[in-house]
Amino acid sequence: MIDLPPSLTEHEQVESLAYRLYEDEGKPDGRADEHWAQAEQFIHAERLAIASSSEKSDVIQVVASD
């Protein structure tokens, strides 16, 4: 999980993460599209993981209440 404020829009989260990737790699020229794509993939994967986790907890609660 990454530490991004939940108040940011998805676009802002991708932008922030892409910039972090750029900085972490030493600010290389010509890799903006690659950093953006990596950030999008990561944000989307994280959202899917959170949604999946939420769905599992909903199922656990239903089973536990039966």
Tab-separated table of C-alpha atoms in Angstrom:
chain	number	residue	atom	x	y	z
A	1	MET	CA	0.000	0.000	0.000
A	2	ILE	CA	1.186	3.487	-0.743
A	3	ASP	CA	0.782	6.555	1.402
A	4	LEU	CA	-1.323	8.989	-0.611
A	5	PRO	CA	-4.032	11.216	0.851
A	6	PRO	CA	-7.457	9.691	0.120
A	7	SER	CA	-8.767	13.194	-0.591
A	8	LEU	CA	-6.818	13.252	-3.861
A	9	THR	CA	-8.602	12.352	-7.073
A	10	GLU	CA	-7.394	9.247	-8.872
A	11	HIS	CA	-5.642	11.470	-11.420
A	12	GLU	CA	-3.844	13.337	-8.622
A	13	GLN	CA	-2.819	10.063	-6.982
A	14	VAL	CA	-1.369	8.782	-10.255
A	15	GLU	CA	0.399	12.094	-10.817
A	16	SER	CA	1.910	12.056	-7.325
A	17	LEU	CA	3.076	8.453	-7.593
A	18	ALA	CA	4.485	8.984	-11.095
A	19	TYR	CA	6.514	11.905	-9.775
A	20	ARG	CA	7.789	9.768	-6.881
A	21	LEU	CA	8.881	7.088	-9.345
A	22	TYR	CA	10.631	9.751	-11.420
A	23	GLU	CA	12.464	11.058	-8.353
A	24	ASP	CA	13.340	7.574	-7.077
A	25	GLU	CA	14.967	6.772	-10.417
A	26	GLY	CA	17.130	9.883	-10.305
A	27	LYS	CA	14.909	12.123	-12.459
A	28	PRO	CA	15.725	10.510	-15.821
A	29	ASP	CA	14.706	12.336	-19.000
A	30	GLY	CA	12.227	10.786	-21.419
A	31	ARG	CA	10.519	8.314	-19.055
A	32	ALA	CA	7.425	10.292	-18.067
A	33	ASP	CA	5.043	8.010	-19.985
A	34	GLU	CA	6.578	4.924	-18.402
A	35	HIS	CA	6.345	6.391	-14.901
A	36	TRP	CA	2.737	7.419	-15.526
A	37	ALA	CA	1.804	3.925	-16.763
A	38	GLN	CA	3.502	2.286	-13.774
A	39	ALA	CA	1.688	4.605	-11.388
A	40	GLU	CA	-1.681	3.924	-13.056
A	41	GLN	CA	-1.151	0.170	-12.829
A	42	PHE	CA	-0.169	0.400	-9.185
A	43	ILE	CA	-3.112	2.636	-8.212
A	44	HIS	CA	-5.599	0.419	-10.064
A	45	ALA	CA	-4.150	-2.756	-8.538
A	46	GLU	CA	-4.301	-1.225	-5.082
A	47	ARG	CA	-7.939	-0.211	-5.564
A	48	LEU	CA	-8.808	-3.734	-6.717
A	49	ALA	CA	-7.062	-5.207	-3.689
A	50	ILE	CA	-8.969	-2.894	-1.360
A	51	ALA	CA	-12.278	-3.719	-3.063
A	52	SER	CA	-11.532	-7.430	-2.918
A	53	SER	CA	-10.604	-7.192	0.743
A	54	SER	CA	-13.801	-5.304	1.467
A	55	GLU	CA	-15.889	-7.926	-0.328
A	56	LYS	CA	-14.200	-10.705	1.667
A	57	SER	CA	-14.914	-8.958	4.955
A	58	ASP	CA	-18.569	-8.536	3.891
A	59	VAL	CA	-18.804	-12.286	3.251
A	60	ILE	CA	-17.142	-13.067	6.579
A	61	GLN	CA	-19.628	-10.818	8.385
A	62	VAL	CA	-22.598	-12.499	6.679
A	63	VAL	CA	-21.310	-15.985	7.484
A	64	ALA	CA	-20.557	-14.990	11.073
A	65	SER	CA	-24.063	-13.622	11.569
A	66	ASP	CA	-25.733	-16.838	10.375
